[in-house]
Short mmCIF file of C-alpha atoms and ligand atoms in Angstrom, two decimals:
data_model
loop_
_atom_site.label_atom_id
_atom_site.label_comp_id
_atom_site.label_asym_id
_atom_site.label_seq_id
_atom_site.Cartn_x
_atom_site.Cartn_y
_atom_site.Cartn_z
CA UNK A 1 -41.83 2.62 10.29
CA UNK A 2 -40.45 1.20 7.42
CA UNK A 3 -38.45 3.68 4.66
CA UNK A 4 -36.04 3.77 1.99
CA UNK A 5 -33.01 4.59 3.16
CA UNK A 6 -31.20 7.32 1.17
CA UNK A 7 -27.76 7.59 -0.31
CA UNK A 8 -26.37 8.90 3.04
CA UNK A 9 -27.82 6.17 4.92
CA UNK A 10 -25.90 3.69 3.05
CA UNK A 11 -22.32 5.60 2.32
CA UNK A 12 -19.72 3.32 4.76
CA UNK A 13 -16.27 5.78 6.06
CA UNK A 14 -14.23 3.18 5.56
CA UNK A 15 -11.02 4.78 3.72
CA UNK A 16 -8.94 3.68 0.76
CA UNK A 17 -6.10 1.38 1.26
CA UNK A 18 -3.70 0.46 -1.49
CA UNK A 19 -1.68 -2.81 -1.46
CA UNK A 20 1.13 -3.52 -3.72
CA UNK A 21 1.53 -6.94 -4.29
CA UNK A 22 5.27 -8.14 -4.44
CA UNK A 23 4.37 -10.79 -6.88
CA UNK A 24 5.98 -7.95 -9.65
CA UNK A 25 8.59 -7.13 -7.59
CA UNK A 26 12.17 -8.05 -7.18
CA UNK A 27 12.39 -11.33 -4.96
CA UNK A 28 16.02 -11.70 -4.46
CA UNK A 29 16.06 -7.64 -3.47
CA UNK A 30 12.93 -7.97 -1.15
CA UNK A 31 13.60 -5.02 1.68
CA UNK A 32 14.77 -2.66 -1.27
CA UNK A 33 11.64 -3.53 -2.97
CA UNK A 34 9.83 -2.78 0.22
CA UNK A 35 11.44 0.46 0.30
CA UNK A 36 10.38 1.54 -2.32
CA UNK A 37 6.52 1.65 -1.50
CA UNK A 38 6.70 3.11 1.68
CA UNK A 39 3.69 4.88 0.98
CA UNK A 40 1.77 1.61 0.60
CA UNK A 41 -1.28 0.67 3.27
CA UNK A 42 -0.18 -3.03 3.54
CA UNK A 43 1.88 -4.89 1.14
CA UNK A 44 0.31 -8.02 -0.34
CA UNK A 45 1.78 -11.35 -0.37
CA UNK A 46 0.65 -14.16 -2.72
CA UNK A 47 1.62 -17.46 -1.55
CA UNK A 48 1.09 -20.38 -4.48
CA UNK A 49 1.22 -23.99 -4.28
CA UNK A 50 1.21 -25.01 -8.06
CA UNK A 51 -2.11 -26.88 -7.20
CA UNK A 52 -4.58 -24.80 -6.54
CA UNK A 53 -3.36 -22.10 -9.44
CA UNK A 54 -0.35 -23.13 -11.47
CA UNK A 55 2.08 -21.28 -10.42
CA UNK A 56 4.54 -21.58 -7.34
CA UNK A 57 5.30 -18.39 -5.48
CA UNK A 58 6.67 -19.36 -2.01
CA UNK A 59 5.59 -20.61 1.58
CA UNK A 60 5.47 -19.71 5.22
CA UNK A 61 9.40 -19.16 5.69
CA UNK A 62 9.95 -16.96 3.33
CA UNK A 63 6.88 -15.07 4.32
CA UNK A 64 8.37 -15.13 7.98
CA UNK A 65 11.28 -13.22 6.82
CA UNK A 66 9.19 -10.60 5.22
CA UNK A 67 7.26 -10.43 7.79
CA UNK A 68 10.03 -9.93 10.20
CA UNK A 69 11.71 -7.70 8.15
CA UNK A 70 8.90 -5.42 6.06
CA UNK A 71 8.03 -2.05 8.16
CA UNK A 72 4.37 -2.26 6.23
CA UNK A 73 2.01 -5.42 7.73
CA UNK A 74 1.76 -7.99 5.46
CA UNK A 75 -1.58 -8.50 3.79
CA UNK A 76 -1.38 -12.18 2.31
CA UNK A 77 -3.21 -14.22 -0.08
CA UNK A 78 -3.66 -17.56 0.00
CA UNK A 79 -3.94 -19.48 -3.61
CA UNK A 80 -3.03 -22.54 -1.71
CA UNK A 81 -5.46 -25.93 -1.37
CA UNK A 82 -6.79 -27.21 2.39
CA UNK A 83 -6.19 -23.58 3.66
CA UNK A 84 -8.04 -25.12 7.08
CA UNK A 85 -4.94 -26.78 7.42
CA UNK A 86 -2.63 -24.17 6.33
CA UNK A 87 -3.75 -20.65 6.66
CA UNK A 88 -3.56 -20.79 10.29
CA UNK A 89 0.32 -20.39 10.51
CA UNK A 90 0.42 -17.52 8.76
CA UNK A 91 -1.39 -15.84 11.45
CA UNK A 92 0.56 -16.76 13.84
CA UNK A 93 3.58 -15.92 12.17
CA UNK A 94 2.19 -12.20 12.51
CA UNK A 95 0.63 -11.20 9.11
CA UNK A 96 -2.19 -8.56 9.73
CA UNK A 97 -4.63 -10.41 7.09
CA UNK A 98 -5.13 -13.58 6.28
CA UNK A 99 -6.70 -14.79 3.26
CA UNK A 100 -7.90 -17.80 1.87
CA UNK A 101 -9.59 -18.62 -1.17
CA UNK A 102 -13.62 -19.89 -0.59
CA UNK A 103 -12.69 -22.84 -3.11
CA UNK A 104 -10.20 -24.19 -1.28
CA UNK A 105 -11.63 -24.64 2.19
CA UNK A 106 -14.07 -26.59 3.55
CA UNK A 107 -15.10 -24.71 6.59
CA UNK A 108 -14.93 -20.81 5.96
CA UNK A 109 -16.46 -19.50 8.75
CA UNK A 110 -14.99 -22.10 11.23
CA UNK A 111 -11.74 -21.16 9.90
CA UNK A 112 -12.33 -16.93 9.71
CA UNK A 113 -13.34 -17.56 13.40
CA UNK A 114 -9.37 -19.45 13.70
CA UNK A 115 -7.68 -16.84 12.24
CA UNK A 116 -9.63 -14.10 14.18
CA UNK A 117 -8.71 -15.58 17.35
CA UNK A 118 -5.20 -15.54 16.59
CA UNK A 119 -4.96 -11.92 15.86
CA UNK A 120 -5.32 -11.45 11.81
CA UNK A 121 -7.96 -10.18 10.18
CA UNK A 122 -10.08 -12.60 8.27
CA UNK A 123 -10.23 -12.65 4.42
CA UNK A 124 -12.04 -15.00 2.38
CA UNK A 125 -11.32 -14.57 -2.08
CA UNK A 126 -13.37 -15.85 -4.73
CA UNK A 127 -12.26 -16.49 -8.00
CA UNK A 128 -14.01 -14.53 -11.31
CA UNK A 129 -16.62 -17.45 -11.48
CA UNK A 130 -17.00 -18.31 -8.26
CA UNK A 131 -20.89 -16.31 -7.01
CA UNK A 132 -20.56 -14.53 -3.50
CA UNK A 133 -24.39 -15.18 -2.75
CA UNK A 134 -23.40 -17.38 0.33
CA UNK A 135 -21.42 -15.04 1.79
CA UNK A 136 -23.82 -12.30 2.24
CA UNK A 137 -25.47 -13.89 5.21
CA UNK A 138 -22.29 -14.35 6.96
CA UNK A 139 -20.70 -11.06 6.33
CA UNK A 140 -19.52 -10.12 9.23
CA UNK A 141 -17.42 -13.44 9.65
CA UNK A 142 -15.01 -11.88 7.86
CA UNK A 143 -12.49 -8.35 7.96
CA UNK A 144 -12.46 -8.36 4.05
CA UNK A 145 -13.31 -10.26 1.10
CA UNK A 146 -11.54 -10.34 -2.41
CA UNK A 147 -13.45 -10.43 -5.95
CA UNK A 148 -10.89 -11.75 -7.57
CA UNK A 149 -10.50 -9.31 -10.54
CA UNK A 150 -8.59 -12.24 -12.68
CA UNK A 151 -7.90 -15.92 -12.87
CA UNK A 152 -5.69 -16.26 -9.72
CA UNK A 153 -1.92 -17.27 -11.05
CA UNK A 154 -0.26 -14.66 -12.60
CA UNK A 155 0.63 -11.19 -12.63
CA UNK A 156 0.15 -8.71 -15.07
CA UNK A 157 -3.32 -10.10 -16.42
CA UNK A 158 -6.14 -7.99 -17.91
CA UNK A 159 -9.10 -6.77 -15.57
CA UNK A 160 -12.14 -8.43 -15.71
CA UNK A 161 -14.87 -5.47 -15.66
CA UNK A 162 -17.85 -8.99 -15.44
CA UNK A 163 -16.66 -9.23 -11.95
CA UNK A 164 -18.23 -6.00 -10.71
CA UNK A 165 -21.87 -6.71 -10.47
CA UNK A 166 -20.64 -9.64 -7.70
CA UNK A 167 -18.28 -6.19 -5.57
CA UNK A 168 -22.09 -4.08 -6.02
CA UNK A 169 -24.16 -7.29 -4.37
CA UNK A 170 -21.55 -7.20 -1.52
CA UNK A 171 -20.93 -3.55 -0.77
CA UNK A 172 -25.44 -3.06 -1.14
CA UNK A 173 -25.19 -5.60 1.68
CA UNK A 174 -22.48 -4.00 3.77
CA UNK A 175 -24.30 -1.05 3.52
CA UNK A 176 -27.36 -2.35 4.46
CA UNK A 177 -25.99 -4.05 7.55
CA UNK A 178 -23.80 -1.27 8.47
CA UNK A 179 -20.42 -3.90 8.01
CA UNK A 180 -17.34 -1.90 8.47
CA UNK A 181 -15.92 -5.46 6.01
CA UNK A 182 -13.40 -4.15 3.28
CA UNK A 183 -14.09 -5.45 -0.17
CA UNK A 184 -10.50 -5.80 -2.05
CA UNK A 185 -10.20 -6.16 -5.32
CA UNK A 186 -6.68 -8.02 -6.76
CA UNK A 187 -5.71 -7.96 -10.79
CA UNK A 188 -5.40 -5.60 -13.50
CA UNK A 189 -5.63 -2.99 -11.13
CA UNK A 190 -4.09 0.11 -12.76
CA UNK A 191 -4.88 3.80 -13.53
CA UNK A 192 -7.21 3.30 -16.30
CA UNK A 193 -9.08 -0.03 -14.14
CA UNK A 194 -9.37 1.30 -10.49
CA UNK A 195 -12.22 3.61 -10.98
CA UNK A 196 -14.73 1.27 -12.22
CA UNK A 197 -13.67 -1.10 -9.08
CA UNK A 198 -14.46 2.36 -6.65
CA UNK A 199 -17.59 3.14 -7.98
CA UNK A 200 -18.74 -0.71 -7.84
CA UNK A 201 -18.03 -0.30 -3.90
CA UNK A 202 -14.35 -1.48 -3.97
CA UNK A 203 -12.22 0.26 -0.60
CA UNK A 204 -8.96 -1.80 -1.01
CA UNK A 205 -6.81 -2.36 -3.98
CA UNK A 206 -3.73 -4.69 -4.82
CA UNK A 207 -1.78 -4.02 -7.68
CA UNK A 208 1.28 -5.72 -8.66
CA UNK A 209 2.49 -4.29 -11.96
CA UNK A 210 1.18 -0.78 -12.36
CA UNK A 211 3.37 -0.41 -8.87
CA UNK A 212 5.92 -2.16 -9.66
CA UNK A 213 6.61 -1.27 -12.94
CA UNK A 214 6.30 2.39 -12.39
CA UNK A 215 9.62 4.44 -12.49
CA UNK A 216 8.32 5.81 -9.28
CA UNK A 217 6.29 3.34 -7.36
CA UNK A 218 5.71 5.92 -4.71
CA UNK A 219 3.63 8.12 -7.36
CA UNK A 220 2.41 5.27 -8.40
CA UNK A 221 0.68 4.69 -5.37
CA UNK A 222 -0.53 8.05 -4.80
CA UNK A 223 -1.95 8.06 -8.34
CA UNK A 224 -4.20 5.52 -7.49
CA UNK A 225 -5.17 6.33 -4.03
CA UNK A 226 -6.77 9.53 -5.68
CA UNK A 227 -8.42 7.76 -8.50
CA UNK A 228 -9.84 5.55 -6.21
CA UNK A 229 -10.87 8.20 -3.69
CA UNK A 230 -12.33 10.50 -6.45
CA UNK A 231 -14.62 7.16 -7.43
CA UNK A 232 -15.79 6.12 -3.83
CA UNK A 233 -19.35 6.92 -2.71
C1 DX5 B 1 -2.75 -12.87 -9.07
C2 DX5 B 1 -2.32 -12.26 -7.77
C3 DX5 B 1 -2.23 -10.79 -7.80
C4 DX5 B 1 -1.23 -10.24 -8.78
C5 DX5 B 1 -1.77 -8.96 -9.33
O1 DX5 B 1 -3.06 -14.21 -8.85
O2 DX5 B 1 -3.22 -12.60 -6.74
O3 DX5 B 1 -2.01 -10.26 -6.51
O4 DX5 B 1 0.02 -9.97 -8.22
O5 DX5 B 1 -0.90 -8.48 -10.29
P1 DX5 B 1 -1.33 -7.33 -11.30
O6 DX5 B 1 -1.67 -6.14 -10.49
O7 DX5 B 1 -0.12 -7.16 -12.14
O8 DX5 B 1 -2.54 -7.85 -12.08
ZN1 ZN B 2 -3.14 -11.55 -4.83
#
């Protein structure tokens, strides 16, 4: 028989990860940087092509050498265009996630299915504008998706709070299907944002400057893991 499920039936134990994104960090000091946010789940790493955003970050060799070197697994995002062709090597070069952006490829599943097979977990991002109502029937294609929380691009942008009704469609559906998929959430992250991004059924967080440019990233860290813990349901 047929019933409303309650609040219980739909809670997913999932944990909190947070990712600091090395976008705000020092790149000529990388492994110092890294050391300082030990405490960190993964440690996100936005690749740009100045094409698909405007703004040029770096490519697969440099993330090779993070990846070889950073004691945290890499968590990267793709802001790059034909990520069929391109988002591939990064799995294979070892990152744990993958992610591409929706926009930019032409074949999401196909391409999840790629970087699945290679080891990674699958991410797929969408930018502010971009609606997630296709992706709710293929779900479970994916290890996470991103609601891009800002125009991708830049650092140290201002939250967009119209972005969360898109993170409550996805998580009602994860629920509902019982997806163990981790929705991430990526700019204008801080103390004062990352509670409105838990209670709209965010479990993963980047932030870039409110790490970063803390004295103490470490704390940092912490402070938001229990913000975003006290807001989860
Ligand atoms: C923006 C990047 C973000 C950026 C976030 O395009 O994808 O990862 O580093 O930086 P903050 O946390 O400073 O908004
Ligand atoms: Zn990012």
């Amino acid at each position: 028989m047929d019933r409303v499920p309650s609040s219980d039936d739909l809670s997913r134990d999932i944990g909190t990860r947070i990712n600091p994104s090395i976008l705000a960090a020092d790149f000529v000091n990388m492994q110092s940087e890294l050391a300082r946010i030990a405490a960190a789940d993964f440690v996100h790493v936005d690749v740009m092509d100045n094409h698909f955003v405007p703004n040029l970050t770096f490519g697969p060799q440099m993330v090779q050498r993070i990846q070889a070197t950073s004691p945290i697994p890499l968590d990267v995002h793709l802001m790059i265009t034909d990520a069929d062709r391109w988002a591939p090597g990064y799995a294979e070069l070892g990152a744990a996630s993958v992610t591409f952006h929706l926009e930019a490829a032409q074949e999401p599943v196909a391409l999840a299915r790629r970087l699945r097979a290679i080891g990674a977990r699958a991410g797929v991002a969408v930018k502010p504008g971009t609606p997630v109502d296709g992706l709710l029937d293929v779900l479970d294609e994916f290890d996470q998706i991103l609601v891009m929380t800002v125009e991708p691009g830049f650092g140290g942008q201002s939250f967009m709070p119209e972005t969360m009704p898109k993170l409550r469609l996805l998580a009602e559906e994860a629920r509902r299907r019982g997806s163990s998929v981790w929705l991430q959430v990526d700019g204008g992250i801080g103390e004062s944002t990352i509670a409105q991004a838990a209670e709209a059924g965010a479990d993963t967080f980047v932030a870039g400057s409110a790490v970063f440019g803390a004295g103490d990233p470490s704390a940092a860290i912490a402070a938001l893991r229990a913000a975003a813990a006290a807001h989860r349901h």
